[in-house]
Amino acid sequence: MRFEEVARASIAIGETRSRLEKIERLAACLRGLRPDEVRVAVAYLSGELPQGSIGIGWAALRDLPPAASSTLTMGLLDVDATLSRIASMSGSGSQAARRLELTDLFGRATERERRFLLALLTGELRQGAQAGVMIEALAKAAGVPASDVRRAHMLSGDLGAVAEAALAQGAAGLARFRLSVLTPLQPMLAQSAAGVPEAFARIRPAAVEWKLDGARIQVHRLGEEVRVFTRNLADVTERLPEVVESARELPAEGIILDGETIALRAGGRPHPFQVTMGRFGSRVSVEEVRAMVPLSPFFFDCLHVDGDDLIDLPATERFAVLSDRVPERLRVSRLVTDDSAEADRFLDSALDRGHEGVMVKSLSAPYE
């Protein structure tokens, strides 16, 4: 596929507010891809680079050559290969080498391609093709249920791999994605409500949990090996030795837990959010900063235990396993009730202790 076609699709998607039109336009673009182009196109249309950060800032994008005529000579994979070369450059002379590659790339780009490239390289692509829309478009292009795509994405955390499987093999390809201990999965997300009465109008009875103002973590343990992941699936195990130690104390050989970690004062009240995140982000002198600002993990869901996947079970059953395998001191405070007034009092108790508020969760829902 020509890079121009992807750029044109992206711009068209950005110019419409209609979710259905975005999905239709994305699906049409996805159907035209070769198998080896899928990962790159899905990343670009989602506003991401497959290589991650490639060391290009605003300064490097000044004084670029003018747009080329509409000869449409750039292929999608040609652009990806150029960006991969730029990402691999380091050491003496790398800045000049990057500049030469960028000059050549932009010198071959049409005006539409330039716009798209600049948005990609600066992280400014705002076209409304986030994961939810992309999942719907993938389902439409592959002729499979969106729920199958969504589940595969949750289990793998890799939308490019899911797209390859869906477009090449349909439902059979998606069915091969499985929960795997030590491999992170996309976390369950929530919607907001103005207050407990509004939440209870939608979910009742419910599990009501304190919402901690901490950092979301997903903890995997297999034997003595422990991995800790962020909500974005980054591996932060080395930064959180106290979380690793807590996981190793649990009565389980294999377990996956969803939770948060937070810095608490001596009396149990939370430090300001910035303190937690400052410690959470520390990469050097970890034991030293741990002594000054220890982090406490609190878990609210169990997704796997000792060979049994729990994500399709109702929340009540997952909570029961959590209570059986995780001590109370490591669990988020929870109230199960159908009484809105009682839940409001529970919210007050969370706020009084310095926490953000509460989560209201269905007792019958799977983890999705």
XYZ file of C-alpha atoms in Angstrom:
368
model
C 0.000 0.000 0.000
C 1.172 3.517 -0.740
C 1.849 5.749 2.240
C -0.348 8.366 0.589
C -3.393 6.082 0.984
C -2.854 5.734 4.726
C -2.317 9.492 5.066
C -5.493 10.168 3.082
C -7.481 7.771 5.264
C -6.138 9.361 8.449
C -7.000 12.873 7.319
C -10.494 11.815 6.237
C -11.073 10.145 9.618
C -9.942 13.286 11.403
C -12.355 15.445 9.416
C -15.510 13.589 10.458
C -17.202 13.429 13.846
C -19.255 10.399 12.896
C -18.019 7.285 14.690
C -19.678 5.083 12.067
C -17.960 6.957 9.265
C -14.597 6.670 10.999
C -15.122 2.918 11.322
C -16.150 2.550 7.667
C -13.136 4.558 6.453
C -10.707 2.631 8.629
C -12.169 -0.725 7.615
C -11.814 0.158 3.929
C -8.154 1.032 4.451
C -7.465 -2.150 6.440
C -8.970 -4.354 3.737
C -6.437 -3.030 1.225
C -3.357 -3.997 3.244
C -0.933 -6.818 2.542
C -0.280 -9.097 5.552
C 3.185 -7.604 6.112
C 1.732 -4.073 6.184
C -0.922 -4.612 8.841
C 1.078 -3.886 12.004
C 2.572 -0.704 10.595
C -0.724 0.637 9.258
C -2.621 -0.096 12.484
C 0.063 1.686 14.494
C 0.102 4.723 12.186
C -3.691 4.984 12.047
C -3.754 4.794 15.857
C -1.301 7.703 16.021
C 1.702 5.627 17.091
C 5.078 4.587 15.721
C 5.900 0.851 15.862
C 9.439 1.814 16.939
C 8.225 3.971 19.840
C 10.349 7.052 20.423
C 12.901 7.492 17.624
C 14.778 10.529 18.917
C 13.138 13.143 16.682
C 12.104 16.425 18.298
C 10.707 19.696 17.009
C 14.185 21.073 16.340
C 14.928 18.279 13.867
C 11.738 19.067 11.962
C 12.649 22.656 11.134
C 13.742 23.704 7.624
C 12.517 20.565 5.891
C 12.424 20.464 2.086
C 9.206 21.436 0.282
C 6.553 18.846 -0.573
C 7.148 16.661 -3.615
C 4.845 16.606 -6.596
C 2.088 14.000 -6.525
C 4.226 11.173 -7.911
C 3.161 8.883 -5.031
C 6.405 6.935 -4.943
C 6.557 6.153 -1.206
C 5.320 2.795 -0.007
C 4.062 2.291 3.550
C 6.913 -0.075 4.376
C 9.462 2.278 2.771
C 8.503 4.913 5.344
C 8.634 2.370 8.161
C 12.111 1.230 7.076
C 13.363 4.822 7.096
C 11.982 5.442 10.592
C 13.531 2.166 11.795
C 16.934 3.288 10.508
C 16.539 6.627 12.300
C 15.546 4.862 15.523
C 18.663 2.656 15.374
C 21.122 5.547 14.984
C 23.279 6.450 17.959
C 26.706 7.736 18.830
C 28.955 10.203 17.051
C 27.434 11.619 13.888
C 23.989 10.186 14.534
C 22.311 13.588 14.659
C 23.583 14.492 11.196
C 22.656 11.046 9.875
C 19.123 11.412 11.209
C 18.876 14.774 9.546
C 19.879 13.318 6.177
C 17.296 10.536 6.460
C 14.565 13.010 7.453
C 15.463 15.367 4.609
C 15.268 12.534 2.109
C 11.979 11.262 3.558
C 10.245 14.630 3.555
C 11.710 15.463 0.156
C 9.787 12.499 -1.290
C 6.557 13.214 0.620
C 3.485 14.884 -0.854
C 1.771 17.659 1.100
C -0.764 15.209 2.519
C 1.990 12.785 3.522
C 3.977 15.622 5.148
C 0.995 16.582 7.298
C 0.533 13.006 8.407
C 4.246 12.425 9.052
C 4.593 15.578 11.129
C 1.602 14.597 13.268
C 3.015 11.100 13.782
C 6.513 12.259 14.671
C 5.337 14.927 17.110
C 2.617 12.801 18.738
C -0.020 15.268 17.605
C -2.229 12.933 15.561
C -5.748 13.594 16.854
C -8.121 11.813 14.508
C -10.366 9.847 16.845
C -9.036 6.407 15.827
C -8.278 5.255 19.341
C -8.389 1.589 20.293
C -12.186 1.412 20.565
C -12.770 2.705 17.042
C -9.902 0.661 15.620
C -11.298 -2.514 17.192
C -14.704 -1.875 15.584
C -13.027 -1.207 12.236
C -10.923 -4.371 12.469
C -14.032 -6.393 13.206
C -15.801 -4.921 10.201
C -12.834 -5.444 7.883
C -12.327 -9.050 9.018
C -16.019 -9.961 9.261
C -15.797 -11.042 12.916
C -17.638 -9.914 16.074
C -16.117 -6.848 17.718
C -16.310 -8.699 21.052
C -13.841 -11.300 19.697
C -11.392 -8.584 18.627
C -11.792 -6.774 21.935
C -11.138 -9.942 23.925
C -8.053 -10.848 21.881
C -6.705 -7.329 22.357
C -7.291 -7.492 26.100
C -5.466 -10.816 26.363
C -2.501 -9.886 24.176
C -2.127 -6.130 24.692
C -0.878 -6.002 21.083
C -3.382 -4.509 18.661
C -1.053 -5.072 15.701
C -0.832 -8.808 16.381
C -4.598 -8.984 16.815
C -5.122 -7.156 13.523
C -2.807 -9.566 11.697
C -4.686 -12.561 13.082
C -8.148 -11.130 12.407
C -7.449 -10.049 8.832
C -5.575 -13.227 7.885
C -7.564 -15.915 9.702
C -10.732 -14.355 11.067
C -12.322 -15.850 14.185
C -9.957 -18.841 14.171
C -6.940 -16.550 14.401
C -8.456 -14.554 17.251
C -9.336 -17.721 19.178
C -5.644 -18.515 19.587
C -5.094 -15.602 21.969
C -5.008 -16.911 25.536
C -4.320 -15.529 28.977
C -0.689 -16.185 29.876
C 0.929 -15.614 33.261
C 3.863 -13.157 32.989
C 2.343 -11.623 29.833
C 0.324 -8.469 30.628
C -3.255 -7.993 29.490
C -5.212 -4.817 28.914
C -6.772 -3.641 32.194
C -10.492 -3.261 32.805
C -11.507 0.391 32.610
C -14.363 2.367 34.141
C -16.791 5.147 33.303
C -17.507 8.110 35.548
C -20.711 8.920 37.434
C -21.743 12.146 39.170
C -22.368 10.322 42.428
C -23.399 7.090 44.082
C -27.140 7.447 43.218
C -26.327 7.745 39.507
C -24.016 4.728 39.660
C -26.613 2.697 41.572
C -29.230 3.541 38.963
C -27.073 1.541 36.532
C -25.570 -1.131 38.839
C -27.446 -2.504 41.845
C -26.569 -4.407 43.994
C -22.902 -3.565 43.606
C -19.437 -3.922 45.007
C -18.291 -0.500 46.171
C -14.527 -0.075 46.577
C -12.285 2.703 47.768
C -10.645 4.409 44.793
C -7.029 4.976 45.760
C -5.102 7.881 44.265
C -2.186 5.662 43.321
C -0.606 3.956 40.321
C -2.415 1.085 38.617
C -0.447 -2.169 38.667
C -0.930 -5.662 37.299
C 1.065 -8.291 39.174
C 1.947 -11.692 37.707
C 3.608 -14.493 39.645
C 4.720 -17.894 38.376
C 6.667 -19.792 40.996
C 9.263 -17.376 42.320
C 9.203 -15.216 39.191
C 7.201 -12.004 39.564
C 6.442 -9.322 37.003
C 4.764 -5.970 37.673
C 3.195 -4.002 34.827
C 1.673 -0.529 34.534
C -1.749 0.231 33.074
C 0.096 0.814 29.773
C 1.689 -2.652 30.081
C 5.213 -1.384 30.745
C 7.335 -3.715 32.896
C 8.285 -1.883 36.122
C 9.266 -4.916 38.195
C 12.722 -3.603 39.078
C 11.273 -0.385 40.487
C 8.910 -2.062 42.962
C 10.746 -4.582 45.174
C 8.146 -4.300 47.957
C 5.375 -5.296 45.526
C 7.468 -8.250 44.350
C 8.026 -9.357 47.949
C 4.306 -9.137 48.728
C 3.464 -11.247 45.661
C 5.956 -13.952 46.654
C 4.305 -14.293 50.071
C 0.932 -15.261 48.582
C -0.286 -18.882 48.788
C -0.222 -19.495 45.031
C 2.176 -20.863 42.452
C 0.621 -18.876 39.617
C -1.510 -15.762 40.017
C -2.475 -12.552 38.203
C -3.748 -9.629 40.277
C -5.130 -6.215 39.382
C -4.617 -3.372 41.810
C -2.913 -0.124 42.715
C 0.164 0.852 44.641
C 0.325 3.967 46.743
C 2.635 5.802 49.146
C 1.089 6.021 52.630
C 1.992 8.084 55.658
C 2.614 6.428 59.018
C -1.066 6.732 60.002
C -2.299 5.155 56.787
C -3.333 8.341 54.982
C -1.988 8.734 51.440
C 0.813 11.043 50.485
C -0.031 13.500 47.671
C -0.335 11.791 44.286
C 2.900 13.430 43.103
C 4.812 11.666 45.886
C 3.492 8.259 44.841
C 4.223 8.867 41.177
C 7.674 10.284 41.913
C 8.587 7.090 43.749
C 6.817 4.899 41.162
C 8.884 6.459 38.392
C 12.241 6.164 40.184
C 14.664 3.975 38.224
C 17.916 4.501 40.166
C 18.865 3.931 43.801
C 15.616 2.007 44.227
C 16.427 0.626 47.684
C 17.401 4.083 48.881
C 14.180 5.750 47.691
C 12.189 2.772 48.964
C 13.488 3.423 52.462
C 12.284 7.029 52.226
C 8.991 6.456 50.383
C 7.778 2.843 50.562
C 4.889 1.837 48.327
C 1.988 -0.317 49.499
C 0.126 -2.572 47.024
C -3.651 -3.042 47.261
C -5.452 -5.523 45.012
C -9.071 -5.505 43.891
C -9.302 -8.340 41.351
C -7.848 -11.782 40.641
C -7.679 -12.866 36.992
C -5.866 -16.196 37.245
C -4.833 -18.604 39.965
C -2.870 -21.857 39.744
C -3.800 -22.759 36.181
C -7.390 -21.487 36.265
C -8.342 -18.402 34.209
C -10.957 -16.320 36.048
C -11.666 -13.472 33.610
C -14.920 -15.019 32.344
C -16.292 -15.637 35.846
C -18.659 -13.134 37.483
C -17.006 -10.629 39.786
C -18.406 -12.312 42.916
C -16.449 -15.477 42.136
C -13.265 -13.586 41.321
C -13.610 -11.602 44.567
C -14.003 -14.853 46.506
C -10.725 -16.174 45.082
C -9.061 -12.831 45.833
C -10.186 -13.044 49.482
C -8.939 -16.630 49.707
C -5.466 -15.946 48.284
C -4.715 -12.346 49.266
C -4.683 -11.186 52.911
C -7.001 -8.358 53.928
C -4.094 -5.958 54.463
C -3.321 -6.215 50.721
C -6.920 -5.828 49.515
C -8.805 -2.644 48.672
C -11.633 -1.916 51.112
C -14.921 -3.173 49.618
C -18.598 -3.022 50.539
C -21.266 -5.156 48.836
C -24.689 -3.524 49.086
C -27.900 -2.600 47.312
C -28.409 0.423 49.576
C -27.389 3.708 47.966
C -27.293 5.518 51.322
C -24.952 2.892 52.777
C -22.718 3.236 49.713
C -22.719 7.020 50.148
C -21.475 6.599 53.711
C -18.770 4.271 52.414
C -17.779 7.005 49.933
C -17.560 9.489 52.812
C -15.252 7.126 54.696
C -12.949 6.886 51.676
C -12.814 10.668 51.315
C -12.249 11.101 55.053
C -9.193 8.849 54.767
C -7.800 11.016 51.949
C -8.675 8.767 48.997
C -10.176 9.756 45.621
C -13.653 8.300 45.951
C -15.187 4.927 45.155
C -15.564 2.454 42.310
C -18.999 0.857 41.805
C -18.778 -2.567 40.158
C -21.288 -5.107 38.901
C -21.276 -8.381 40.846
C -22.136 -10.424 37.759
C -19.793 -8.939 35.130
C -16.740 -10.743 33.741
C -13.389 -8.991 33.533
C -13.453 -7.030 30.268
